[in-house]
Amino acid sequence: MENNDSHGRFEASVNIFVDPAQKAQVIDALEKVENIEEIYDVKGEFDIVSIVSASSVEEFRNVLHKKIMKIKGVKSTLISVVLKSHKSLSNIHMR
């Protein structure tokens, strides 16, 4: 699989289900994961939505399994791979 953006980075949305009693601790731990670009505390189907960037699918897999899934309070994740970015905050701020 090729990288999914023009900058040679693999990006994915990682939607995270957490134990409600540990949500704050999960967010604190996620903030320390270098590959996580954005973290959103949301209400809806998921508890937390994050954007993860990696140099390859293998690096992403390691971040997911060895970092995110190892955080106490993380119950499960649902991944959406970014194929192409049409509009992003970084594009808006660069203008």
XYZ file of C-alpha atoms in Angstrom:
95
model
C 0.000 0.000 0.000
C 1.318 3.436 -0.877
C 1.450 6.444 1.409
C -1.821 8.304 1.284
C -0.866 11.944 0.867
C 1.443 14.149 -1.120
C 3.907 14.583 1.756
C 4.800 10.878 1.941
C 2.891 10.350 5.191
C 0.297 7.744 6.053
C -2.676 9.277 7.866
C -5.710 7.752 9.514
C -8.559 8.743 11.745
C -8.537 6.566 14.857
C -11.923 6.626 16.561
C -11.549 5.392 20.123
C -14.038 3.829 22.525
C -12.981 4.253 26.164
C -14.070 3.371 29.674
C -15.994 6.528 30.667
C -14.352 6.619 34.103
C -10.897 6.796 32.467
C -11.549 9.201 29.592
C -9.442 12.057 31.011
C -6.507 9.724 31.663
C -6.776 8.289 28.146
C -6.687 11.786 26.630
C -3.636 12.657 28.762
C -1.852 9.507 27.557
C -2.813 10.137 23.908
C -1.345 13.656 24.110
C 2.054 12.040 24.767
C 1.966 9.855 21.628
C 4.176 11.624 19.103
C 2.345 10.365 15.999
C -1.027 11.731 17.094
C -1.559 15.041 15.295
C -5.039 15.895 16.635
C -7.286 14.713 19.472
C -10.994 15.492 19.785
C -13.164 14.740 22.818
C -16.500 14.037 21.120
C -20.064 13.079 21.913
C -21.679 10.517 19.655
C -20.785 7.063 18.451
C -17.150 7.387 19.602
C -15.614 8.869 22.729
C -12.414 10.255 21.188
C -11.421 10.959 17.589
C -7.738 11.290 16.765
C -5.699 11.871 13.629
C -2.572 9.722 13.451
C 0.296 10.329 11.044
C 3.074 7.843 10.286
C 5.790 7.329 7.710
C 4.348 3.952 6.677
C 1.565 1.464 7.289
C 3.973 -0.525 9.473
C 4.732 2.494 11.674
C 0.998 3.217 11.951
C 0.332 -0.395 12.955
C 2.998 -0.138 15.683
C 1.540 3.123 17.005
C -1.941 1.601 17.080
C -1.055 -1.725 18.706
C 1.942 -0.806 20.876
C 0.866 2.647 22.027
C -2.834 3.477 21.599
C -4.286 0.041 22.367
C -1.958 -0.341 25.396
C -3.409 2.739 27.124
C -5.441 1.770 30.169
C -9.089 2.599 29.519
C -9.010 2.150 25.725
C -11.631 -0.485 24.902
C -11.505 -0.566 21.101
C -10.820 1.499 17.990
C -12.286 2.000 14.539
C -9.866 3.120 11.832
C -10.534 5.204 8.718
C -7.570 5.604 6.360
C -7.177 8.997 4.709
C -6.920 8.498 0.953
C -6.762 12.175 -0.017
C -7.176 15.454 1.826
C -9.411 17.932 0.013
C -9.529 20.561 2.754
C -7.693 20.781 6.052
C -6.897 23.363 8.684
C -3.205 23.245 7.789
C -4.071 24.203 4.191
C -6.227 27.096 5.387
C -3.575 28.456 7.782
C -0.866 28.360 5.088
C -2.706 30.847 2.862
